[in-house]
mmCIF file of C-alpha atoms and ligand atoms in Angstrom:
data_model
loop_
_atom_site.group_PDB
_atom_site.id
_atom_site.type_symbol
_atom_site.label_atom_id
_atom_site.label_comp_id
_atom_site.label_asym_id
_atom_site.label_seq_id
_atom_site.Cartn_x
_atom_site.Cartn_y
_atom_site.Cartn_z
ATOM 1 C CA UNK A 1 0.000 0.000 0.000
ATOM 2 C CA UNK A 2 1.262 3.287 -0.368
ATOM 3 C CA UNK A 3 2.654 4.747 2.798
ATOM 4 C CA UNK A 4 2.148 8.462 1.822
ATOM 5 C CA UNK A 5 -1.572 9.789 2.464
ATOM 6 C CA UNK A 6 -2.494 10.810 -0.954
ATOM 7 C CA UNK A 7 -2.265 14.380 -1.470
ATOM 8 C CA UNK A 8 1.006 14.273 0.148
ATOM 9 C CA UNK A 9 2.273 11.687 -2.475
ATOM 10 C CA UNK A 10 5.301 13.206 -4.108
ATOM 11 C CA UNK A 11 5.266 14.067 -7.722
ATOM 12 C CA UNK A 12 7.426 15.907 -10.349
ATOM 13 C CA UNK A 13 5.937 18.822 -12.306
ATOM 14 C CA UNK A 14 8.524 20.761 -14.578
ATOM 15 C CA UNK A 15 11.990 20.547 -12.992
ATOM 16 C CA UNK A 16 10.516 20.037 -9.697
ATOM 17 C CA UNK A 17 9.663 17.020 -7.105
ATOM 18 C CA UNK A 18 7.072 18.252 -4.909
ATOM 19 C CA UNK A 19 3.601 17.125 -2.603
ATOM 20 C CA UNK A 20 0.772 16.850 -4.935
ATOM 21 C CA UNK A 21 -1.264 18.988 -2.890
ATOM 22 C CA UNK A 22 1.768 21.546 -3.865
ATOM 23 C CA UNK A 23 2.058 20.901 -7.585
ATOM 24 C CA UNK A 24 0.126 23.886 -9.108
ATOM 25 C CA UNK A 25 -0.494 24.708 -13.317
ATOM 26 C CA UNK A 26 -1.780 27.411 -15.357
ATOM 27 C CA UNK A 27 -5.325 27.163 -16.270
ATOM 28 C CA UNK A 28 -4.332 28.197 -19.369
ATOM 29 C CA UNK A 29 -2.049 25.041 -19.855
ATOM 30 C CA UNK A 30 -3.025 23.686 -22.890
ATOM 31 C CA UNK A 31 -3.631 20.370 -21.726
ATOM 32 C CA UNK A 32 -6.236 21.966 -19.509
ATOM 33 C CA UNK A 33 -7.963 24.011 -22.333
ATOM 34 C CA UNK A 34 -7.539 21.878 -25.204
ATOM 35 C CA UNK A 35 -6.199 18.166 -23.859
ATOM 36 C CA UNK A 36 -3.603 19.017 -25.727
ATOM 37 C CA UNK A 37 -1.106 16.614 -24.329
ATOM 38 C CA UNK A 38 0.195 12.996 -24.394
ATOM 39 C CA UNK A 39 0.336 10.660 -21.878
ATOM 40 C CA UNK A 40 1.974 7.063 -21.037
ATOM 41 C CA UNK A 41 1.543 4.856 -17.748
ATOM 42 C CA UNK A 42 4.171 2.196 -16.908
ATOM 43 C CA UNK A 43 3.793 -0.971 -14.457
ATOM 44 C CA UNK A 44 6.597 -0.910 -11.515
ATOM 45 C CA UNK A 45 6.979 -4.959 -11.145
ATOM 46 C CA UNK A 46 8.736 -5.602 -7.640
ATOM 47 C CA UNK A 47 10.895 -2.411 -8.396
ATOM 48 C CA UNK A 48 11.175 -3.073 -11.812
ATOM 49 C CA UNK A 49 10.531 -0.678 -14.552
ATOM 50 C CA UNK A 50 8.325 -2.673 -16.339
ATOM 51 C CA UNK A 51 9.527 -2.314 -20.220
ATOM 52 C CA UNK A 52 10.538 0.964 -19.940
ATOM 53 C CA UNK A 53 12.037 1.445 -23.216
ATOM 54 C CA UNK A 54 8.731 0.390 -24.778
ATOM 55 C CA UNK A 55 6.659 3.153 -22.978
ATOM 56 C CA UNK A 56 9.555 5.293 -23.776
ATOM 57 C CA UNK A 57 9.682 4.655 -27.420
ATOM 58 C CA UNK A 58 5.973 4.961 -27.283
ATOM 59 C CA UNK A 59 5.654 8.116 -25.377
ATOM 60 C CA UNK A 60 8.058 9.582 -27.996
ATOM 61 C CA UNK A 61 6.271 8.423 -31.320
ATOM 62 C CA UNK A 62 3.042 9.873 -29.229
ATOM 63 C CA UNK A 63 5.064 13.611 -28.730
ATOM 64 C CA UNK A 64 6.257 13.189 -32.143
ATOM 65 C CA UNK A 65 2.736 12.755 -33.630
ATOM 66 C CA UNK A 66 1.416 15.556 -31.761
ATOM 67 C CA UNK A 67 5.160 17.721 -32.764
ATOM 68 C CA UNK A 68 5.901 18.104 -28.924
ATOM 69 C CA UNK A 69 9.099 18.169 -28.111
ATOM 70 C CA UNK A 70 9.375 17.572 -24.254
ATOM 71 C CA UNK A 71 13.170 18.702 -24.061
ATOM 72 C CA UNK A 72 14.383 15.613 -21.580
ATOM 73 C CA UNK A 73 16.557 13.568 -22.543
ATOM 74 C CA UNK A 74 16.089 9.601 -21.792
ATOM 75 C CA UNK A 75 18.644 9.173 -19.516
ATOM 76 C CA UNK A 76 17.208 12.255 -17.474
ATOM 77 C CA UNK A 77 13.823 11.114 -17.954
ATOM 78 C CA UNK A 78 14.263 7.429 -16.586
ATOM 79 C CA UNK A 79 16.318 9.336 -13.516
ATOM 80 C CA UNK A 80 13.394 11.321 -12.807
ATOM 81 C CA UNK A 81 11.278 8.059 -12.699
ATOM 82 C CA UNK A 82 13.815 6.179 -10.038
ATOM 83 C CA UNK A 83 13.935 9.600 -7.974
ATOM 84 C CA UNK A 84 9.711 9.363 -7.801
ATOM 85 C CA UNK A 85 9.622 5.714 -6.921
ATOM 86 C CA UNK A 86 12.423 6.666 -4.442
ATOM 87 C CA UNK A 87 10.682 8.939 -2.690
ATOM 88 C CA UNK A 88 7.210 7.262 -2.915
ATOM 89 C CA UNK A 89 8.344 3.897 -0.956
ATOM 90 C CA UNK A 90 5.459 0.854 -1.642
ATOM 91 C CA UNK A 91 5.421 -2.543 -0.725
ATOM 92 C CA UNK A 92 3.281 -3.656 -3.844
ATOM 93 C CA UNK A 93 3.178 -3.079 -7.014
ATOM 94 C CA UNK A 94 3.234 0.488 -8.750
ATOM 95 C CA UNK A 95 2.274 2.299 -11.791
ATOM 96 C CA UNK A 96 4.051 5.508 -13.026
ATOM 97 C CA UNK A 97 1.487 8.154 -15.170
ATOM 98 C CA UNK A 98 3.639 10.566 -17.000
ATOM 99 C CA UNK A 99 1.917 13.577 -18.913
ATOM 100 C CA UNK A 100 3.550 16.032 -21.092
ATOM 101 C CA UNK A 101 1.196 18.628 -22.509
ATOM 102 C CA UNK A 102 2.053 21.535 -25.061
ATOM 103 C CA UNK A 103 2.343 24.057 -22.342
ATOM 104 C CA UNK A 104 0.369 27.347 -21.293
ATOM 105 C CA UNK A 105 -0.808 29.861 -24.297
ATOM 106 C CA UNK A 106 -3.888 32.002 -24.626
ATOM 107 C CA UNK A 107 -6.651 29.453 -25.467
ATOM 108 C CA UNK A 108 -6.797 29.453 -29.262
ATOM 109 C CA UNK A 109 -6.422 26.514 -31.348
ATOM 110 C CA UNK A 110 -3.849 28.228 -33.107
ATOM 111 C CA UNK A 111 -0.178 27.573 -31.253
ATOM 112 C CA UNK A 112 3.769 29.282 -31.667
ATOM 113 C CA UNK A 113 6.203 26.182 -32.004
ATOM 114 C CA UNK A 114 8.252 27.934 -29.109
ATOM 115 C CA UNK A 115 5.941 26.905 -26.236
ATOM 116 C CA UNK A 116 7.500 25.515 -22.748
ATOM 117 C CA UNK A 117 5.833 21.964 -22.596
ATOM 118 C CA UNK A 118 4.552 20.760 -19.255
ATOM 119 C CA UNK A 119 5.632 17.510 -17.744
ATOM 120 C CA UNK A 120 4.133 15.925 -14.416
ATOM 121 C CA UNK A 121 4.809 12.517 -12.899
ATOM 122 C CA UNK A 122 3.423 10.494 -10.308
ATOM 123 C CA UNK A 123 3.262 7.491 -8.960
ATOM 124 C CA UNK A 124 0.523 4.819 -7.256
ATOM 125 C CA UNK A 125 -0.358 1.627 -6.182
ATOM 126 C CA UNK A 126 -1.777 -0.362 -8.863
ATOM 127 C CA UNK A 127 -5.097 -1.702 -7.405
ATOM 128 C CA UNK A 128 -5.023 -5.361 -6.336
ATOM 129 C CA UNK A 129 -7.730 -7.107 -8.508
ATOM 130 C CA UNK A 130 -8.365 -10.468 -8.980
ATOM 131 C CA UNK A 131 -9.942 -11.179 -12.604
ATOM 132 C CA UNK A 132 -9.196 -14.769 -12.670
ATOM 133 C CA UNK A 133 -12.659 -15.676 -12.550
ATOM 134 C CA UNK A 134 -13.461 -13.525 -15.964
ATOM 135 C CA UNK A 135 -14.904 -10.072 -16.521
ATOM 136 C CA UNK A 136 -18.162 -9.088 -18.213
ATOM 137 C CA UNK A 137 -17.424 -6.534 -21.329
ATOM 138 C CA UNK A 138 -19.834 -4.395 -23.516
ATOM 139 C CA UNK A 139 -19.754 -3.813 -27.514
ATOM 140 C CA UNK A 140 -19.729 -0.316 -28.603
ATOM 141 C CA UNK A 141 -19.535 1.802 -31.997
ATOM 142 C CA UNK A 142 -16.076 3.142 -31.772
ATOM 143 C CA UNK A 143 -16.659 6.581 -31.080
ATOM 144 C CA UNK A 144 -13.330 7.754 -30.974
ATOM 145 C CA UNK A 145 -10.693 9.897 -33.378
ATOM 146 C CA UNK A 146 -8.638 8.434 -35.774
ATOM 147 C CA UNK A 147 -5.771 8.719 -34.442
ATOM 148 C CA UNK A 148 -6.088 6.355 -31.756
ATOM 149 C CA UNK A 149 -2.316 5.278 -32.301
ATOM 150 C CA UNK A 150 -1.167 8.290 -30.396
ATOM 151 C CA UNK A 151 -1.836 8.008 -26.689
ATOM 152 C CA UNK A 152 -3.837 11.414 -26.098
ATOM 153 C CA UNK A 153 -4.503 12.714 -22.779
ATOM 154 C CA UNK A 154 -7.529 13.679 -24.686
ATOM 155 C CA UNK A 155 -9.561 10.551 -23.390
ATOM 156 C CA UNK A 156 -13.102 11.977 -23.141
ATOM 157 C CA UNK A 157 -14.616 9.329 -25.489
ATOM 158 C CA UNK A 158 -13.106 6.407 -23.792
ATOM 159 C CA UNK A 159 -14.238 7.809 -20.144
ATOM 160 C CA UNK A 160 -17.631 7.807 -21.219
ATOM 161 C CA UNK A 161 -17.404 4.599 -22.929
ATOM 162 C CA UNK A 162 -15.726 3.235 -19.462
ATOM 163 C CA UNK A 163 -18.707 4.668 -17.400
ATOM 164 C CA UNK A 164 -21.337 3.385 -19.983
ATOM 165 C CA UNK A 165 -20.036 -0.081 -19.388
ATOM 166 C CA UNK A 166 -19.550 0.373 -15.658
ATOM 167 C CA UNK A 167 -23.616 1.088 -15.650
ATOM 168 C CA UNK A 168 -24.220 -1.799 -18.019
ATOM 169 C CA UNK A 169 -24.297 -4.471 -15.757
ATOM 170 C CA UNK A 170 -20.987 -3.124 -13.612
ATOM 171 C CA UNK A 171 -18.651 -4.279 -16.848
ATOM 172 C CA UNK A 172 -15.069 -4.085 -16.898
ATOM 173 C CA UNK A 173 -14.880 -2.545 -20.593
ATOM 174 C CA UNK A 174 -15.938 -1.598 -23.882
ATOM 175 C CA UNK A 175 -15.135 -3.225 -26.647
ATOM 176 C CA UNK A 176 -14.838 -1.133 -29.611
ATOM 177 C CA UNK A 177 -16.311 -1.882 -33.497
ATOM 178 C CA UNK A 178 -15.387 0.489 -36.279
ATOM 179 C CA UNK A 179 -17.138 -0.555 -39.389
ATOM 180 C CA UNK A 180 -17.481 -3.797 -38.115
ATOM 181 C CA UNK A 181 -14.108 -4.663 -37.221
ATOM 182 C CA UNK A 182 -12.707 -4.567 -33.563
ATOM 183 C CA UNK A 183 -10.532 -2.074 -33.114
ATOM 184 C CA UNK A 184 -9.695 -2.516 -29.199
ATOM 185 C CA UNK A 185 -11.291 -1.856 -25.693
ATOM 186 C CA UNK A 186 -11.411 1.591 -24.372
ATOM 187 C CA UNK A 187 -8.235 1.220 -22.365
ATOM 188 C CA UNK A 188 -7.208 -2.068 -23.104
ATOM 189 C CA UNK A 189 -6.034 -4.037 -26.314
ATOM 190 C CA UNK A 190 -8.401 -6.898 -27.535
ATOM 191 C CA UNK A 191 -7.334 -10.548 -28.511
ATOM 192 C CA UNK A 192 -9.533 -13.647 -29.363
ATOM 193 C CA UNK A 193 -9.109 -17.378 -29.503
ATOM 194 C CA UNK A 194 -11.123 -19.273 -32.086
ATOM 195 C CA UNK A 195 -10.351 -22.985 -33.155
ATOM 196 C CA UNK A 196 -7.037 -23.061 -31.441
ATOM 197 C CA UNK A 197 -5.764 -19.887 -33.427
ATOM 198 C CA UNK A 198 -4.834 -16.843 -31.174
ATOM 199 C CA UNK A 199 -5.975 -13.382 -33.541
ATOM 200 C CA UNK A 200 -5.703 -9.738 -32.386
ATOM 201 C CA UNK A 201 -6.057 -6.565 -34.276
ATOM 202 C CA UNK A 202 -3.033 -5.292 -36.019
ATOM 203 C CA UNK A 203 -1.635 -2.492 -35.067
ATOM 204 C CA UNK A 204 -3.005 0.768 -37.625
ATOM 205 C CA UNK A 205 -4.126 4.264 -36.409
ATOM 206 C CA UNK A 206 -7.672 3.071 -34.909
ATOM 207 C CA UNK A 207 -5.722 1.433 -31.507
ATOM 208 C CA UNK A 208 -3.195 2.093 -28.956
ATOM 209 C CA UNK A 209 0.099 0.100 -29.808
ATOM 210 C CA UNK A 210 -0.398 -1.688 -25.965
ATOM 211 C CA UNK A 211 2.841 -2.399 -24.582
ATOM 212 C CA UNK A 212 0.948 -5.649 -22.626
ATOM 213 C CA UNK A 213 -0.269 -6.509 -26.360
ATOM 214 C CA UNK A 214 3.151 -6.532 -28.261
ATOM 215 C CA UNK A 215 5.040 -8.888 -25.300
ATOM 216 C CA UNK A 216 1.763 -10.729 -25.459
ATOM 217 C CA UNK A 217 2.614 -11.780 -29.016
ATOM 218 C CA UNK A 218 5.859 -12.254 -28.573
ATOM 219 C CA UNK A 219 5.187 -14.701 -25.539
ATOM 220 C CA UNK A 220 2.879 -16.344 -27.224
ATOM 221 C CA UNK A 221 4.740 -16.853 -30.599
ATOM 222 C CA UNK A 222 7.944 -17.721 -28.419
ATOM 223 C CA UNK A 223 5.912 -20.651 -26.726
ATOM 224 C CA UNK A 224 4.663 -21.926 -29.911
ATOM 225 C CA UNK A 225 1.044 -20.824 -30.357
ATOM 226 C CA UNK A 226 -0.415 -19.566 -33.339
ATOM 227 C CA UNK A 227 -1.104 -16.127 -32.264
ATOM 228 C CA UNK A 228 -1.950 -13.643 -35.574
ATOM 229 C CA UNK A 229 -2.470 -9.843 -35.979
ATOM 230 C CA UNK A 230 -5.180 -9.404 -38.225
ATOM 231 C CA UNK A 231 -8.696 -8.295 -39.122
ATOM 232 C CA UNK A 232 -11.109 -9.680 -36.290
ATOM 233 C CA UNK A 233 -15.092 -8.825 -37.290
ATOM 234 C CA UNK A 234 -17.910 -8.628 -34.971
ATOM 235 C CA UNK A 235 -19.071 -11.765 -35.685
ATOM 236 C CA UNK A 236 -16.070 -13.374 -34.928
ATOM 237 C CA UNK A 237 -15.640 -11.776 -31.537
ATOM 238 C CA UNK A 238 -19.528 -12.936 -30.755
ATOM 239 C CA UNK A 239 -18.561 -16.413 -31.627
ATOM 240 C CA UNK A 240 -15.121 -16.675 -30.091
ATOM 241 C CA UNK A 241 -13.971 -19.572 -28.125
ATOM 242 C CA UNK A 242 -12.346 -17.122 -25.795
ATOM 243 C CA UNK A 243 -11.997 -13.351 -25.346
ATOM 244 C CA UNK A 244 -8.922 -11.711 -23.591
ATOM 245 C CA UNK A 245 -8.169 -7.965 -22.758
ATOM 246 C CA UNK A 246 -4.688 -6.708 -21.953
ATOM 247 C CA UNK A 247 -2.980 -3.938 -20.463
ATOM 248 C CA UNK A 248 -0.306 -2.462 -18.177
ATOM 249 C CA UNK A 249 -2.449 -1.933 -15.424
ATOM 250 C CA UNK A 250 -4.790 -5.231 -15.411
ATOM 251 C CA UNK A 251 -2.138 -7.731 -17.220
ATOM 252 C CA UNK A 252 -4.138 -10.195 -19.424
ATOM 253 C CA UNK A 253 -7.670 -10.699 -18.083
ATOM 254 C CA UNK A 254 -10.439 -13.536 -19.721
ATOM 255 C CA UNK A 255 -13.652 -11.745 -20.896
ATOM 256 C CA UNK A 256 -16.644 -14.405 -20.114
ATOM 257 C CA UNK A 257 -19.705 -12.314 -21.035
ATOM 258 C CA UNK A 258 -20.302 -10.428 -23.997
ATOM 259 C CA UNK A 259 -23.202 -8.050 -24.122
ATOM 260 C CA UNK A 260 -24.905 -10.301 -21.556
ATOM 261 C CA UNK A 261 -23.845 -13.242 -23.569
ATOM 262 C CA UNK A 262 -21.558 -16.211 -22.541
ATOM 263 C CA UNK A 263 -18.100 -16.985 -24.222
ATOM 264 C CA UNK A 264 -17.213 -20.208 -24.600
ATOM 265 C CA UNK A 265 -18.857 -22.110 -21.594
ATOM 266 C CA UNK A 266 -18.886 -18.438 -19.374
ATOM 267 C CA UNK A 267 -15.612 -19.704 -17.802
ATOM 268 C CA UNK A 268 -11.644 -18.813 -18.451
ATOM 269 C CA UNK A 269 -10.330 -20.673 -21.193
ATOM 270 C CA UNK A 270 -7.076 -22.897 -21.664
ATOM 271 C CA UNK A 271 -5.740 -20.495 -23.998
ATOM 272 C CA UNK A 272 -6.447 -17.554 -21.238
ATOM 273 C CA UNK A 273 -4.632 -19.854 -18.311
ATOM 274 C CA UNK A 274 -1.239 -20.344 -20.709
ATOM 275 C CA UNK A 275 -1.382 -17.235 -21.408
ATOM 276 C CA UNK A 276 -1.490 -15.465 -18.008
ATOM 277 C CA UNK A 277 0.908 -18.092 -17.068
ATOM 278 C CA UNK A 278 3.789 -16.551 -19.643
ATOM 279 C CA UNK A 279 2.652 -13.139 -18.791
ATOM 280 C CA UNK A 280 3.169 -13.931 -15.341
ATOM 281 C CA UNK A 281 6.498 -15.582 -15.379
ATOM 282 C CA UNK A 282 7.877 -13.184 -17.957
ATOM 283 C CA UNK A 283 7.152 -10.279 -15.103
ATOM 284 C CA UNK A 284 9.132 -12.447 -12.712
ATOM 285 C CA UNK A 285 11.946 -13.902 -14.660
ATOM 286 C CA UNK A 286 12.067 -11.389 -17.586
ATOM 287 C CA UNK A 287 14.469 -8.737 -17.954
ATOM 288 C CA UNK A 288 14.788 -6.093 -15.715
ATOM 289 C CA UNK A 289 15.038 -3.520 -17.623
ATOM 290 C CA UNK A 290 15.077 -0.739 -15.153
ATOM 291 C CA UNK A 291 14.866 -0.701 -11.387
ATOM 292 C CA UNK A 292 15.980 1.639 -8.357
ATOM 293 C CA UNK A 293 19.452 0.635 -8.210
ATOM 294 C CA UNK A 294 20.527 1.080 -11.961
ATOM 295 C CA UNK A 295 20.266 5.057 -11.468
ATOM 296 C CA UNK A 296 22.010 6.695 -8.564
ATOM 297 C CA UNK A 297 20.332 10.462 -8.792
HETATM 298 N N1 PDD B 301 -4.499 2.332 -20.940
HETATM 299 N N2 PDD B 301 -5.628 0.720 -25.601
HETATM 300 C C1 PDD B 301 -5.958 1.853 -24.955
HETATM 301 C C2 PDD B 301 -6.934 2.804 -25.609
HETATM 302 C C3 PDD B 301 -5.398 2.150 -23.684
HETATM 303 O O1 PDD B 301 -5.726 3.300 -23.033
HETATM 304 C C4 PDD B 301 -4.505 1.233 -23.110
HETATM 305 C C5 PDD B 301 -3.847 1.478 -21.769
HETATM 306 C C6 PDD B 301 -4.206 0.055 -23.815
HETATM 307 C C7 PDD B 301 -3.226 -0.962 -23.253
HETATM 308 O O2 PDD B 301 -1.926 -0.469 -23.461
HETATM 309 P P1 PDD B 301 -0.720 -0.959 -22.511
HETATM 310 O O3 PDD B 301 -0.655 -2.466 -22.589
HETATM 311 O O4 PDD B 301 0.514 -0.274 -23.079
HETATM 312 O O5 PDD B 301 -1.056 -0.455 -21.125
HETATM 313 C C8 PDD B 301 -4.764 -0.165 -25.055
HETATM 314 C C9 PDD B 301 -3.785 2.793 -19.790
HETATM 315 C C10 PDD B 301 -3.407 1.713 -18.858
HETATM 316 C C11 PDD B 301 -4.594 3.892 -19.121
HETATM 317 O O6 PDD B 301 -5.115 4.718 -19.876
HETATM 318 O O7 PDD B 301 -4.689 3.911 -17.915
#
């Protein structure tokens, strides 16, 4: 649990580690006015950065898209993320949000490329949750941009999507049809299993690259299974054998119900136990890619 009470959590905003109830921006920040601003949250694994370079890499395709530039380098940028976890001791496991937004200017649309951006940090305790016994999902029109590739603070779409399902029968998600293809869930990627084959979306501009999703694959495809990224069609997610959903902060979690309907006998499939199983020992035995002790600040 974390042992700071929560507004005196420390954070880093601009140059600065400070008490959240401390850390103070513009209302005319643009990520404020506009949600004009990127975003990426990272697992902490027993002290372990969990693939840091991935969120990095992602976080900087996701400034790039939006022609940010945040100013940090990566070395400094991973420091900062030891020095917050250093200072925000936890027993379990963590999650670090990072958000980088184009800065403060007068609120038009219009922007100078010479803006300061704004960076904040934090870190928390990811919720303990136990999914093993499968979550209930909803279908929805995918209501979002197009340019769901870049991770956007601007998330109104899929908050409203996450509440809709919340009040549909307490649901864990939404999962998301764009001219009757799954794209992905509102915060988490989307695979299915049908007749032993392993299918999720490829990766295009309608869903988030998920860091969970890519070792997924490669897990999978490293132990053998047949595990594709392709087209997947409403149909075929109806009639699925199994569902999945994936992500940093719930790992890879069995879907049972589908719009009030069972998958597969309403139970976690074989596929879903193997898989959880690599996911699991990968964030044990896997490599560490970054923890506490590789950066002295
Ligand atoms: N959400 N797709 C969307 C739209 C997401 O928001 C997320 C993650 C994912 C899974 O990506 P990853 O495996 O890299 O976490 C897919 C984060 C956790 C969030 O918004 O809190």
């Amino acid at each position: 649990m974390q042992t700071q009470d929560f507004m005196l959590r420390i954070v880093y905003l601009n140059g600065a580690f400070l008490p959240l109830s401390e850390a103070k921006i513009s209302v005319l920040d643009r990520g404020f006015t506009f949600g004009d601003g990127v975003y990426e949250v990272i697992p902490v694994f027993n002290g372990n950065i969990f693939r840091v370079e991935d969120h990095l890499n992602r976080l900087a395709s996701s400034l790039a898209g939006l022609n940010i530039n945040i100013g940090i380098s990566r070395d400094k940028l991973k420091s900062i993320l030891v020095e917050l976890l250093r200072r925000n001791p936890a027993t379990g496991n963590q999650q670090l949000y990072l958000q980088v937004t184009r800065g403060v200017t007068e609120r038009d649309h219009i922007y100078e490329d010479n803006v300061t951006p704004t960076f904040f940090a934090m870190c928390k305790a990811i919720t303990k949750r136990d999914f093993s016994a499968g979550v209930c999902v909803i279908t929805h029109e995918d209501i979002r941009w197009k340019y769901c590739h870049i991770k956007a603070t601007a998330l109104l779409a899929s908050v409203l999507l996450k509440n809709l399902a919340k009040a549909t029968a307490n649901c864990l998600e939404a999962i998301l049809i764009r001219n009757g293809m799954v794209t992905e869930g509102a915060s988490s990627n989307v695979f299915i299993v049908a007749d032993g084959i392993i299918k999720t979306p490829k990766k295009d501009n309608n869903v988030l690259p998920g860091i969970t999703r890519d070792l997924m694959v490669e897990l999978l495809r490293d132990s053998g299974s047949l595990c594709q990224e392709t087209d997947i069609n409403e149909q075929e997610l109806q009639q699925a054998d199994e569902i999945w959903i994936t992500g940093s902060t719930i790992g890879v979690v069995p879907v049972v119900t589908l719009d009030g309907k069972k998958i597969g006998d309403g139970k976690p499939g074989r596929y879903w136990h193997q898989a959880r199983e690599l996911y699991e020992t990968y964030k044990v035995n896997g490599p560490h890619t970054l923890q506490q002790r590789d950066y002295v600040v």
